[in-house]
Coordinates of C-alpha atoms and ligand atoms in Angstrom, one line a residue:
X99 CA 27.8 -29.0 -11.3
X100 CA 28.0 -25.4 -10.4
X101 CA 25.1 -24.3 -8.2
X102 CA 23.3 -27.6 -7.9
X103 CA 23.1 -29.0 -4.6
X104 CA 22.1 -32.6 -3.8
X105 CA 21.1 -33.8 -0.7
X106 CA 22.8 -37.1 0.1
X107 CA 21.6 -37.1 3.5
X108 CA 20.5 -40.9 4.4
X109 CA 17.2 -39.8 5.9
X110 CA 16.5 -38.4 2.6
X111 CA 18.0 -41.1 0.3
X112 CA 15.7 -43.5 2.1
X113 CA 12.3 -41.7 1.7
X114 CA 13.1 -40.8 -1.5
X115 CA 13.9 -44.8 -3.0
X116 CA 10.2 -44.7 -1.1
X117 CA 8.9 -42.3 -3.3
X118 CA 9.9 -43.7 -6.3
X119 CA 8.3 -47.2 -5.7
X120 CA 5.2 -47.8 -7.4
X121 CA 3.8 -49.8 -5.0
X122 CA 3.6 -46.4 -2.7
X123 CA 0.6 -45.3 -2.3
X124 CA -1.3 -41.8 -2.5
X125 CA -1.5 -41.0 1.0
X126 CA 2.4 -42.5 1.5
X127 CA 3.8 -40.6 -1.5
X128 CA 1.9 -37.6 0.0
X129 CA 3.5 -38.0 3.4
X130 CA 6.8 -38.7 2.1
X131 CA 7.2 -35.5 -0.1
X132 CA 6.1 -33.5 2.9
X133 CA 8.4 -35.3 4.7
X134 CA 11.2 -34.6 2.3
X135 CA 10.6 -31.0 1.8
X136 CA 10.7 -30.6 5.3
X137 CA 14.1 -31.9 5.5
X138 CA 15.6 -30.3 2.5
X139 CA 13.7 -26.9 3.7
X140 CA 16.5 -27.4 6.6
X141 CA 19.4 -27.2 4.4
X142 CA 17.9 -24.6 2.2
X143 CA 17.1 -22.0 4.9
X144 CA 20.9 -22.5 6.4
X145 CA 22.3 -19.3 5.3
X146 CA 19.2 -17.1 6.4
X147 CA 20.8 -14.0 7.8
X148 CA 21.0 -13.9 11.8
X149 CA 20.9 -10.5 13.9
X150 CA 21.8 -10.5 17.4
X151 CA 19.2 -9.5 20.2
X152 CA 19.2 -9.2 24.1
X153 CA 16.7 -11.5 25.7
X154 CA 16.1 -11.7 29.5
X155 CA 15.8 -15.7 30.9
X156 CA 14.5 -16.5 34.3
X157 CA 18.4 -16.3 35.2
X158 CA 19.8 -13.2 33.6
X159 CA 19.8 -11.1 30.1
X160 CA 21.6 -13.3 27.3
X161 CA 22.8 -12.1 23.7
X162 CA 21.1 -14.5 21.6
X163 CA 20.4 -14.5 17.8
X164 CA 17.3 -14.5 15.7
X165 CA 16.6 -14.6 12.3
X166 CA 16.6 -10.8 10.2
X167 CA 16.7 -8.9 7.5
X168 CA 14.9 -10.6 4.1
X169 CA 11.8 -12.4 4.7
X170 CA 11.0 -15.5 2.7
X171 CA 8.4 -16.5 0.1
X172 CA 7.9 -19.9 -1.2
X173 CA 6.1 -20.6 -4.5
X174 CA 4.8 -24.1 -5.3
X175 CA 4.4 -24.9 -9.2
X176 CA 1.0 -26.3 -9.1
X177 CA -0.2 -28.8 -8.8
X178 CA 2.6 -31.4 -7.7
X179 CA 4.6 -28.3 -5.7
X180 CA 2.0 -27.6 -3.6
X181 CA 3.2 -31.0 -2.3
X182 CA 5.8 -29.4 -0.7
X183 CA 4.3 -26.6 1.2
X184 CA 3.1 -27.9 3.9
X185 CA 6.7 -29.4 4.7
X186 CA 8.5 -25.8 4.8
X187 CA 5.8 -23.9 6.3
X188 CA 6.4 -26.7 9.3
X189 CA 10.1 -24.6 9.5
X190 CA 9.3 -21.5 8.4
X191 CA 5.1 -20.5 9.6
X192 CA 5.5 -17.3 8.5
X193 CA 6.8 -17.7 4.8
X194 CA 3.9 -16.1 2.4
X195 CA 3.0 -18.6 -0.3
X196 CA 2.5 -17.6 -3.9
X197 CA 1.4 -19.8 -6.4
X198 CA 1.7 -20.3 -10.1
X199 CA -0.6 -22.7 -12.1
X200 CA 1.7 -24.6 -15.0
X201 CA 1.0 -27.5 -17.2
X202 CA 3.0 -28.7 -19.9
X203 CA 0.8 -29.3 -23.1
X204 CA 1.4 -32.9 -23.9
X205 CA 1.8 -32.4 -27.3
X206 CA 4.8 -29.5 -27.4
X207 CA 6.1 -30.1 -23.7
X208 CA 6.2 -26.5 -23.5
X209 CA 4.7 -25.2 -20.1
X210 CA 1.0 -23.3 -20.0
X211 CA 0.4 -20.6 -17.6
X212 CA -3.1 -20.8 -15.9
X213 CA -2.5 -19.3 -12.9
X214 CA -0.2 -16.5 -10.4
X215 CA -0.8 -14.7 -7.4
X216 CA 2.3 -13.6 -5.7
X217 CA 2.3 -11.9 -2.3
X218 CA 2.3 -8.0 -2.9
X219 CA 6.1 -7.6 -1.1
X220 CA 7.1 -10.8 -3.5
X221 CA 10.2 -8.3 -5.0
X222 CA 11.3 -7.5 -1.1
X223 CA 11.4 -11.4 0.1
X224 CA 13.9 -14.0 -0.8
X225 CA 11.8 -16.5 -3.3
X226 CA 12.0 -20.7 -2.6
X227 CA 10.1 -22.4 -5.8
X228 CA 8.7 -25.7 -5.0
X229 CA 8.4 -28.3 -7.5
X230 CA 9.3 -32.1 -7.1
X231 CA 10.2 -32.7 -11.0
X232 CA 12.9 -30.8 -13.0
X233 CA 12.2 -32.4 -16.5
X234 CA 12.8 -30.5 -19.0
X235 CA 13.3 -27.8 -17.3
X236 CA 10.4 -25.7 -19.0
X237 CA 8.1 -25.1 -16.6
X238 CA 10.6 -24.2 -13.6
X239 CA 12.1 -21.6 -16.3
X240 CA 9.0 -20.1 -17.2
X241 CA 7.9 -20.1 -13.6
X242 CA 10.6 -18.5 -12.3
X243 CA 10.7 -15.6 -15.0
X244 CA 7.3 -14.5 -13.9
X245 CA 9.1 -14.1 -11.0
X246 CA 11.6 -12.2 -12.1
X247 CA 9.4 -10.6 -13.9
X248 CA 7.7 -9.0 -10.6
X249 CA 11.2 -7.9 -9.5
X250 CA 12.2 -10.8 -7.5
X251 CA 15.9 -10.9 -7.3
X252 CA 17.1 -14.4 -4.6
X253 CA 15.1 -17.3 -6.3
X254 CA 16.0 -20.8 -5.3
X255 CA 14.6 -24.1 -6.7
X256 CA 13.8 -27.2 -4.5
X257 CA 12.9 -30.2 -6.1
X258 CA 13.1 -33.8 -5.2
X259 CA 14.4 -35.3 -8.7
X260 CA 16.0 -33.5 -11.2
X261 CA 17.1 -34.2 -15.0
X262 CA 20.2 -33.3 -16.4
X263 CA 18.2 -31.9 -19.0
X264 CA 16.5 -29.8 -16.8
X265 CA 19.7 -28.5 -14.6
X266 CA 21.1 -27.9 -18.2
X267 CA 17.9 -25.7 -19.1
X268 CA 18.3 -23.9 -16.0
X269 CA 21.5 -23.1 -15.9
X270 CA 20.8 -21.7 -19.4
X271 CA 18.0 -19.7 -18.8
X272 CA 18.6 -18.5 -14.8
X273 CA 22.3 -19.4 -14.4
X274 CA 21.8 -17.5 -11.3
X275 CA 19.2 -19.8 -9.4
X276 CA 20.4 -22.2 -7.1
X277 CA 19.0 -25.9 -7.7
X278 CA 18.7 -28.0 -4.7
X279 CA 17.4 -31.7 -4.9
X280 CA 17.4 -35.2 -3.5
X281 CA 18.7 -36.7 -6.9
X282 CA 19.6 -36.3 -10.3
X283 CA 18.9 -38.9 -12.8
X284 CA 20.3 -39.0 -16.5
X285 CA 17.8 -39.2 -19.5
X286 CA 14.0 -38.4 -20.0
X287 CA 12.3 -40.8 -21.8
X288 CA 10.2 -40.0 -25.3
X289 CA 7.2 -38.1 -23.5
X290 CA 9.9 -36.2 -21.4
X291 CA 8.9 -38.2 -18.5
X292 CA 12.1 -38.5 -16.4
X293 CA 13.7 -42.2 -16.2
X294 CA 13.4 -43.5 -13.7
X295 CA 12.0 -40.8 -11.8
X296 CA 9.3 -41.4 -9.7
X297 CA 6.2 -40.9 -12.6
X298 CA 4.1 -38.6 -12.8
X299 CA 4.4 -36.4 -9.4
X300 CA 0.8 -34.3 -9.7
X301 CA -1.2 -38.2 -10.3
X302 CA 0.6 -39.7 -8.1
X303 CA 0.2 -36.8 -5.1
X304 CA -3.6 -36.3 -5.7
X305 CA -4.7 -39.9 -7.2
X306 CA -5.6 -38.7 -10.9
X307 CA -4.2 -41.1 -13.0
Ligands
LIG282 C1 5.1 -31.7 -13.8 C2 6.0 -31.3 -12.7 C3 6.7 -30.0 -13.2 C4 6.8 -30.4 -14.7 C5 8.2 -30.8 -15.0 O1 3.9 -30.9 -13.9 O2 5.3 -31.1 -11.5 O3 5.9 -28.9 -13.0 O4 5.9 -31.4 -15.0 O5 8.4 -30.9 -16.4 P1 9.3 -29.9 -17.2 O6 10.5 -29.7 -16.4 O7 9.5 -30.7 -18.5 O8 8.6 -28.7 -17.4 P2 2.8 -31.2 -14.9 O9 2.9 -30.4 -16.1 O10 2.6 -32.7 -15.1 O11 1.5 -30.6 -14.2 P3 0.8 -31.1 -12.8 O12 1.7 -30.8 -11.7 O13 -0.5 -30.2 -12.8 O14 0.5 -32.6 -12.9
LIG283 N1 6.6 -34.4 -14.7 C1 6.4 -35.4 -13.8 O1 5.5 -35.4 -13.0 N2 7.2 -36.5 -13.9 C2 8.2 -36.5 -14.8 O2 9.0 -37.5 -14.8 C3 8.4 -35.4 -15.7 C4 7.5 -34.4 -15.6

């Protein structure tokens, strides 16, 4: 699959067989996802561009390399994204957070804007979107266009579980966008819930079911 990455990384499989379990419990599944991002925030920040600087150690000056040029945003889909925040801003402190309110009307499945604040420099910064569940695909779409929208130009999606539905949606509508996750799993079932999935990401984070 063309710009989809998975992460098959054991540390990653195993928190994320966790995650699904329904026996985990709120503060677990909330630790886990944290846990997860954090480790696929690794993978995802791998190509951020280095410059080289001169730095002076107790010993001598050394040519050593930071990190330059764009700066990074990341932009949880609330609420189950912001799940994930905490978890990259553990790599990346400085990374401004935007946010964009979603929910998908039960009845149409189609997503509902209720909320965006982007930082002001959001065209000027390179643009992670945060969401643990690609269903359908709608809301990530709809999500990211606002984005585009503002002039953002290097969007990336992280999630934890994505549909083929949803990676098919997104390659439609933002062929573009690279899709990183932990797993990809076939079929959504009749309430576009994805099977098996883990449930329902936003109950299961904040206890609301
Ligand atoms: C969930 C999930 C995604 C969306 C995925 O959010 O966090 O945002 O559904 O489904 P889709 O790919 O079919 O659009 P939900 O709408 O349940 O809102 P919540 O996070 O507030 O619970
Ligand atoms: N949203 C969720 O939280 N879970 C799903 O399986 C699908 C959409």
């Amino acid at each position: 699959m063309e710009n989809v990455f998975v992460f098959d990384h054991p540390l990653i499989q195993h928190k994320i067989s966790l995650l699904r379990d329904k026996n985990t419990n709120t503060k677990e599944f909330r630790e886990l996802v944290a846990e997860i991002a954090m480790l696929m925030g690794y993978e995802v920040t791998r190509n951020m561009p280095l410059k080289e600087v001169e730095i002076e150690t107790p010993i001598g000056m050394a040519k050593t390399k930071v990190i330059s040029g764009k700066k990074l945003g990341i932009i949880p889909i609330l609420r189950a994204g912001l799940g994930m925040v905490d978890g990259m801003l553990r790599l990346i402190p400085m990374a401004k957070v935007g946010h964009i309110g979603l929910y998908r009307d039960p009845d149409s499945l189609e997503p509902v804007e209720y909320y965006c604040k982007l930082p002001v420099d959001v065209e000027e910064r390179e643009i992670v979107v945060l969401d643990p569940m690609l269903a359908t695909g709608g809301s990530a779409s709809a999500a990211i266009q606002f984005i585009k929208n503002r002039g953002v130009k290097n969007i990336k999606l992280m999630c934890l579980i994505a549909a083929k539905a949803g990676i098919e949606r997104m390659h439609k509508d933002h062929p573009d966008v690279e899709i990183y996750c932990a797993a990809v799993d076939e079929i959504l079932n009749d309430h576009a819930y994805i099977v098996p999935g883990l449930g329902d990401a936003g109950d299961r984070l904040f206890g609301t079911k």
